[in-house]
Coordinates of C-alpha atoms in Angstrom, one line a residue:
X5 CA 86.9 87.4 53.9
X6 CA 87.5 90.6 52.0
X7 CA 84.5 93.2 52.0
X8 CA 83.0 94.5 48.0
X9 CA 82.2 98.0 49.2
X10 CA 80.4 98.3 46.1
X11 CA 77.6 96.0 47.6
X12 CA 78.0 97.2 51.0
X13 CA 77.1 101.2 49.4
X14 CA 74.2 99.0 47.4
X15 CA 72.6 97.6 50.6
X16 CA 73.1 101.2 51.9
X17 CA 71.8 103.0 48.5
X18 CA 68.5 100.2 49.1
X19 CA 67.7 101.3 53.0
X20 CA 68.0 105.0 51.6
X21 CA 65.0 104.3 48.7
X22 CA 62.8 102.1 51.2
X23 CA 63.0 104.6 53.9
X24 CA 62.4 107.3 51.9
X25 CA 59.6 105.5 49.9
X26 CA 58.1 104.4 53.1
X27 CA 57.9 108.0 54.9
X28 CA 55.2 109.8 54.2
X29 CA 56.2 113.0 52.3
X30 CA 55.7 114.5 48.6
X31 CA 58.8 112.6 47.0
X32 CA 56.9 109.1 48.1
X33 CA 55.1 109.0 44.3
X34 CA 58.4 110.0 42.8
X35 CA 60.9 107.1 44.6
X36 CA 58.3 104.3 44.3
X37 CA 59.9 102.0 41.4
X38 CA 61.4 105.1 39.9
X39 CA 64.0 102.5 37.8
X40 CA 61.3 100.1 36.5
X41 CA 59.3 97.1 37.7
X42 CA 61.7 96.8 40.5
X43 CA 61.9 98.2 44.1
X44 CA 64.2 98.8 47.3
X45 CA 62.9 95.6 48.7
X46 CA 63.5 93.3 45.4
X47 CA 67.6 94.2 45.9
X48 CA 67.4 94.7 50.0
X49 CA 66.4 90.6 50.0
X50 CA 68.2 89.8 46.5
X51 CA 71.5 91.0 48.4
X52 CA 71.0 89.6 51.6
X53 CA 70.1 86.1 50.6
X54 CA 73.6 86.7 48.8
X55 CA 75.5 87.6 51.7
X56 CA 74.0 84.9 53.9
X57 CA 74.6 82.2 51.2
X58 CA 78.2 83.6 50.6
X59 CA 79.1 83.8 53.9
X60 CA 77.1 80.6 55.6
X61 CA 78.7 78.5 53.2
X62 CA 82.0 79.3 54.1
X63 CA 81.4 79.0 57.5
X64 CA 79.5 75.3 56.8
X65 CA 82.5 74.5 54.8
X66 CA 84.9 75.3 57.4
X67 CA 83.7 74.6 60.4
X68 CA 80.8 72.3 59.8
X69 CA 76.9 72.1 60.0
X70 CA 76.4 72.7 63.7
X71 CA 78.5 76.4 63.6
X72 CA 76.7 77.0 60.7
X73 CA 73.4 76.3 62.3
X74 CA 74.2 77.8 65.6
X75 CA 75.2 81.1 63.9
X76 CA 71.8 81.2 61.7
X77 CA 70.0 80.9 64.1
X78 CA 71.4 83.2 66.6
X79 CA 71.0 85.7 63.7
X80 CA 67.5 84.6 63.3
X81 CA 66.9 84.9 66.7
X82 CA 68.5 88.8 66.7
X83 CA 66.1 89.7 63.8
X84 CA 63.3 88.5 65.8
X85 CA 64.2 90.2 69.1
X86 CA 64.4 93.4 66.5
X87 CA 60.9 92.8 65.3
X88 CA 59.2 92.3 68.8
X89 CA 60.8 96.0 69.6
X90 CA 59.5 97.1 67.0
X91 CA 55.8 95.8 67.9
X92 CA 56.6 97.2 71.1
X93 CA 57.1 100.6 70.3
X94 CA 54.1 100.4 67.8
X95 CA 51.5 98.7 70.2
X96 CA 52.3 100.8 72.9
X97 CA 53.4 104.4 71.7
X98 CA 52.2 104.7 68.7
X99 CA 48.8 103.1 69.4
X100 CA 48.4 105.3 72.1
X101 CA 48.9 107.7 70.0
X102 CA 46.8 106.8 66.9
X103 CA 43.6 106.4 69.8
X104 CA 43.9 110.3 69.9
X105 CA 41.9 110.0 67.1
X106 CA 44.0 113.0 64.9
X107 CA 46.2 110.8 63.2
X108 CA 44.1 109.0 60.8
X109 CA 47.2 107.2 58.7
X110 CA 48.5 105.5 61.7
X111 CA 45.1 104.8 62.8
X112 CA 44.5 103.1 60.0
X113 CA 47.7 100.7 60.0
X114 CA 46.9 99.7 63.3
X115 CA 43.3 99.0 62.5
X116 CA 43.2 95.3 63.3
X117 CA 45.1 95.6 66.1
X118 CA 42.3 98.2 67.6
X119 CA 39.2 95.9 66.2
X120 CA 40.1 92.3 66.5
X121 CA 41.2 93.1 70.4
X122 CA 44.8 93.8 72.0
X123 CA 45.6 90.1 73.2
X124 CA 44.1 88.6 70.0
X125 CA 46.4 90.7 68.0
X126 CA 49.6 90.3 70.3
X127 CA 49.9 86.9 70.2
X128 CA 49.0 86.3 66.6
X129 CA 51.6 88.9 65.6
X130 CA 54.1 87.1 68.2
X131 CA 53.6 83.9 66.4
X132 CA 54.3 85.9 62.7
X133 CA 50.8 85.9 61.6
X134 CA 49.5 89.3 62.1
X135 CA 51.8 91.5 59.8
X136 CA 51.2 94.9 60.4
X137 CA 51.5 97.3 57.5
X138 CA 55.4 98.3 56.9
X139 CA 56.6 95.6 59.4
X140 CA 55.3 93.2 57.2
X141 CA 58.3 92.1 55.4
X142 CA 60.1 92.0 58.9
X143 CA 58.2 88.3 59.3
X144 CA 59.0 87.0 56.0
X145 CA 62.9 87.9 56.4
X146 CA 62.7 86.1 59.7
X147 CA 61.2 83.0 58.1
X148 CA 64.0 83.4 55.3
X149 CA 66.6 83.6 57.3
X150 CA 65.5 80.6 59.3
X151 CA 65.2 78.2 56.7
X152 CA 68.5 79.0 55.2
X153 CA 70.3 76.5 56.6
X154 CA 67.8 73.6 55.9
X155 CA 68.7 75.2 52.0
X156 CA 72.4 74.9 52.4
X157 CA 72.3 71.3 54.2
X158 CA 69.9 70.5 51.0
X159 CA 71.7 71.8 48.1
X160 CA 75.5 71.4 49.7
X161 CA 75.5 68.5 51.9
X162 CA 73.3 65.8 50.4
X163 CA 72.4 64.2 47.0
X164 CA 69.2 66.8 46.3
X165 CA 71.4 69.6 45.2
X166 CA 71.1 73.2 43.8
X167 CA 69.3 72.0 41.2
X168 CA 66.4 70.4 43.0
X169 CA 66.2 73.5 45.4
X170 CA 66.0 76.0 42.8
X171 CA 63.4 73.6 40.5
X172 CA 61.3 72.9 43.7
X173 CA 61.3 77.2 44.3
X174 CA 60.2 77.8 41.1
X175 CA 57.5 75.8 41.0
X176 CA 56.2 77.5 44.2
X177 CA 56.9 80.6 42.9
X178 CA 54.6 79.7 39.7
X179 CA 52.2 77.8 42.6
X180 CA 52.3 81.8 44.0
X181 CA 51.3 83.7 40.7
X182 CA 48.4 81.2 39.9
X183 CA 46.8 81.9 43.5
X184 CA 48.2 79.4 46.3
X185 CA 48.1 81.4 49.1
X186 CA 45.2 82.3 48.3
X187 CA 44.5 79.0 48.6
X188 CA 45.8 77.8 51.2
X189 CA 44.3 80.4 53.7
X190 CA 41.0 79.4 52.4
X191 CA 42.0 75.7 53.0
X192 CA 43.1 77.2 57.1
X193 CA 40.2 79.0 57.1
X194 CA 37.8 76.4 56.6
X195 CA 39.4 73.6 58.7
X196 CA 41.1 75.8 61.6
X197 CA 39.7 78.7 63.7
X198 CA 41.4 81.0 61.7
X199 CA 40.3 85.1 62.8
X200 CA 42.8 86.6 61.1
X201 CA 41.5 88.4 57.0
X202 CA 44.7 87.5 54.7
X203 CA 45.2 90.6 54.1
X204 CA 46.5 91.2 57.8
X205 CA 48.9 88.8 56.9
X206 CA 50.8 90.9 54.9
X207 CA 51.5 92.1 51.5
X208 CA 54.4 90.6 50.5
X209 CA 53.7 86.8 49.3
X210 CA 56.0 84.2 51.0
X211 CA 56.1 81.6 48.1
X212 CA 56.6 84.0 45.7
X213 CA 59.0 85.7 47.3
X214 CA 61.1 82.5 48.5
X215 CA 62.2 82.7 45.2
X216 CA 64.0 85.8 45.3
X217 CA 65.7 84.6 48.6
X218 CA 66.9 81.1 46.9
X219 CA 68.4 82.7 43.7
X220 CA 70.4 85.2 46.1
X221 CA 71.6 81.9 48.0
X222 CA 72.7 80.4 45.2
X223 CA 74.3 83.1 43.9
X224 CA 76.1 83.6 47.2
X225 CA 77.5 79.9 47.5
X226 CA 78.8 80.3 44.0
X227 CA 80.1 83.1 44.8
X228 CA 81.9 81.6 48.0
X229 CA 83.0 78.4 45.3
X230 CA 84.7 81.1 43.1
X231 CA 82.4 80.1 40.5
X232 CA 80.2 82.6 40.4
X233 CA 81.4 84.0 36.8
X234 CA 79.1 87.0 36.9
X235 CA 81.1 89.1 35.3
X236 CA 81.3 86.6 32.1
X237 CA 77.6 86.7 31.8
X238 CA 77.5 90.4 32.3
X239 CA 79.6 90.8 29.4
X240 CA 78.1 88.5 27.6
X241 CA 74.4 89.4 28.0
X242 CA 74.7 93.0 28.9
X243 CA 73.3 94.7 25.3
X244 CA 69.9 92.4 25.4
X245 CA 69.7 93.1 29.3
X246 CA 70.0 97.2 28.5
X247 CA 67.3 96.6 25.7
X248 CA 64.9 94.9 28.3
X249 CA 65.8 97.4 31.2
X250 CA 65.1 100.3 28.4
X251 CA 61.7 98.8 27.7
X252 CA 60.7 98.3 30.6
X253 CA 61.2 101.5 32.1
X254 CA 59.4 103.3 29.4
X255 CA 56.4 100.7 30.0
X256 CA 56.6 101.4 34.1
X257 CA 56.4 105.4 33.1
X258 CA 53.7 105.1 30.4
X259 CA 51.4 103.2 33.2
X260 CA 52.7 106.3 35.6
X261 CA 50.9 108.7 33.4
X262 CA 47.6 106.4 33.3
X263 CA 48.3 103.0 31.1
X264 CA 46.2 100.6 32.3
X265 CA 47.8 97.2 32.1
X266 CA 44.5 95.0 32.8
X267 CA 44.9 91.1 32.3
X268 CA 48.8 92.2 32.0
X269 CA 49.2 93.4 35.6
X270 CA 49.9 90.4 37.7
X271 CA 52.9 90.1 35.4
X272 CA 54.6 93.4 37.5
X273 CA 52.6 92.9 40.5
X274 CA 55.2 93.7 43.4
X275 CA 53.6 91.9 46.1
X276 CA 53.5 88.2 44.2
X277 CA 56.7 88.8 42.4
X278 CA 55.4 88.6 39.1
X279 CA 57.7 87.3 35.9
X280 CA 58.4 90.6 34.5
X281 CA 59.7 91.6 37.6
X282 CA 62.1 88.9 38.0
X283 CA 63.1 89.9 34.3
X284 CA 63.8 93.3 35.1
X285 CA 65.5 92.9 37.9
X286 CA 68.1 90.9 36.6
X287 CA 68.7 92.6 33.4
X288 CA 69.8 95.6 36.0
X289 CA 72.0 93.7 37.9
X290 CA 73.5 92.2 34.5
X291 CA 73.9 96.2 33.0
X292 CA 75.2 96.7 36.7
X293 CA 77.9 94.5 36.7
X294 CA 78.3 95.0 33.2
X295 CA 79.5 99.1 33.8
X296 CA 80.8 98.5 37.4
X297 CA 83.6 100.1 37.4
X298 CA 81.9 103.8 36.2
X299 CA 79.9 103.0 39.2
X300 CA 82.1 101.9 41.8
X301 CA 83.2 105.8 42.7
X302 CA 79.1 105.9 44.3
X303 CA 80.2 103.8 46.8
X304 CA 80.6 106.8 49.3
X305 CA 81.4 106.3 53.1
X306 CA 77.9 106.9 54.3
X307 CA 76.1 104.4 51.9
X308 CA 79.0 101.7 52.8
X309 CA 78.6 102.4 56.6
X310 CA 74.6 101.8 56.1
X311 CA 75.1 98.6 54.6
X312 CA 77.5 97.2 57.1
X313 CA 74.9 98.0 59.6
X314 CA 71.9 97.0 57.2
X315 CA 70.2 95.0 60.0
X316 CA 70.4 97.7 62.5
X317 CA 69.6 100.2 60.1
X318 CA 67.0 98.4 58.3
X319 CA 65.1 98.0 61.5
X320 CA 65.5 101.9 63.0
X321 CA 64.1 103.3 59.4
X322 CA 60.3 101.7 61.1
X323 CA 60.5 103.6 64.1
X324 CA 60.8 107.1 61.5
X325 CA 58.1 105.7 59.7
X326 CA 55.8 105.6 62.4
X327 CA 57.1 108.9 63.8
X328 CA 55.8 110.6 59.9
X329 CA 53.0 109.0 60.1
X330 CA 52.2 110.5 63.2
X331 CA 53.0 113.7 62.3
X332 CA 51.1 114.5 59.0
X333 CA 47.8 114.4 61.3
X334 CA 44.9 114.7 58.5
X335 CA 47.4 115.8 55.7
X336 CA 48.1 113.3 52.9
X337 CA 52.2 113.6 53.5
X338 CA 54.5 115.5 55.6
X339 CA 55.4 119.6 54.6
X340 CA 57.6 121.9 56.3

């Protein structure tokens, strides 16, 4: 299967902007949704629900459910062996150091963990439930990646199709942006010895987020069918999607420098997925496509070499994290 560099460098370009929105330095305010309503996370899952739908078809296609399956799920399984690392290293070392009481910050991320009791915390984060700040989007790429091929049996193997997958993650996604896990935790939390505050649970909302994942899967099976055609709707819709990308930016900036959206805000809220971000995020990808080839040349070495490894990669970026967040002590960001 021939490689698009250009995506590869993309994936790259996206582990560069979340790392260096996620450490804790004086360019943090600056590289937070610099483009718009849109951030290293929205194209870090956009792209790989693409590859996995690109390349899983193919491989279901060729060889079958059960290789399909078997593959997914080893992947899966890799992920999740990455994660529990990664709650290794931040139960053990960094907690140990956060409990010397002069680093506030990663006190303060580990702050159920040290409250609601070591064993209680272990096991619920084990299980996906407890998502500690940063790690939290670890969980819901897990829980992505393992439903994927329960999506591609669904929409390529039986009568439902892409239409009733896509129609049925909508409808969660609008489920997500009038309050249903909000919901729903109140329903667990009433009926189940639940211990866990929702906001432990992470930021990032899984049914509106599914959403993103499904529209990348889609977009990589057609692309794997040859049928993708995004270049045709690229050229087709690429002035209206500059005039929305243009907007857009100049409303992100204007609430930068103090414009308070009010009622509006859930519309760009990050953490649901809200409409206008969906919006935004694929005018940019149409403009993208649109002027690909002025762009291409960006696709250096380094960037491509990141997103070949963008599991490993994506994964390792944490442990720096952690490692700033130790460091600033009592500051507000690292100097020096």
């Amino acid at each position: 299967m021939q490689r698009r560099l250009e995506l590869d460098a993309a994936r790259g370009l996206m582990l560069v902007w979340m790392t260096l929105t996620h450490l804790p330095t004086a360019l943090t305010p600056w590289v937070n949704q610099p483009f718009g309503f849109f951030s290293a996370s929205d194209g870090f899952i956009f792209l790989s629900a693409l590859f996995t739908g690109r390349i899983y078809f193919r491989l279901l296609d060729r060889a079958g459910p059960w290789a399909m399956q078997r593959k997914l799920t080893l992947r899966t399984l890799r992920l999740y062996g990455y994660h529990l690392l990664l709650l290794l290293f931040l139960f053990v070392v960094a907690a140990r150091v956060a409990m010397s009481g002069r680093t506030p910050a990663l006190y303060n991320l580990l702050h159920f963990y040290f409250s609601a009791g070591h064993a209680h915390a272990i096991v619920a984060s084990l299980l996906l439930i407890y998502r500690p700040p940063l790690l939290d989007i670890i969980p819901l790429y897990v829980i992505f990646l393992f439903i994927s091929p329960l999506i591609l049996l669904l929409a390529c193997k039986t009568r439902i199709s892409w239409n009733y997958v896509l129609g049925a993650s909508f409808a969660l996604w609008l489920a997500a942006q009038f309050g249903l896990r909000q919901a729903l935790y109140a329903f667990i939390a009433r009926h189940f010895d639940v211990r866990i505050p929702l906001n432990e649970m992470g930021a990032f909302d899984l049914w509106g987020w599914q959403l993103m994942w499904v529209a990348g899967m889609w977009c990589g099976v057609r692309w794997g069918r040859n049928d993708l055609f995004a270049l045709r709707w690229a050229d087709r819709a690429w002035k209206p999607a500059l005039a929305v990308v243009v907007a857009l930016l100049s409303l992100r900036y204007a609430q930068m420098y103090g414009l308070n959206l009010g009622h509006f805000y859930p519309l760009v809220d990050k953490w649901h997925l809200g409409a206008l971000r969906l919006l935004d995020f694929g005018a940019v990808a149409l403009v993208l496509v649109r002027f690909r080839a002025r762009i291409e040349p960006l696709a250096v070495r380094p960037l491509v070499l990141m997103g070949q490894s963008s599991l490993y990669v994506f994964c390792t970026h944490f442990v720096f994290c952690f490692v700033g967040l130790a460091m600033i002590g009592e500051n507000s960001y690292l100097t020096g």
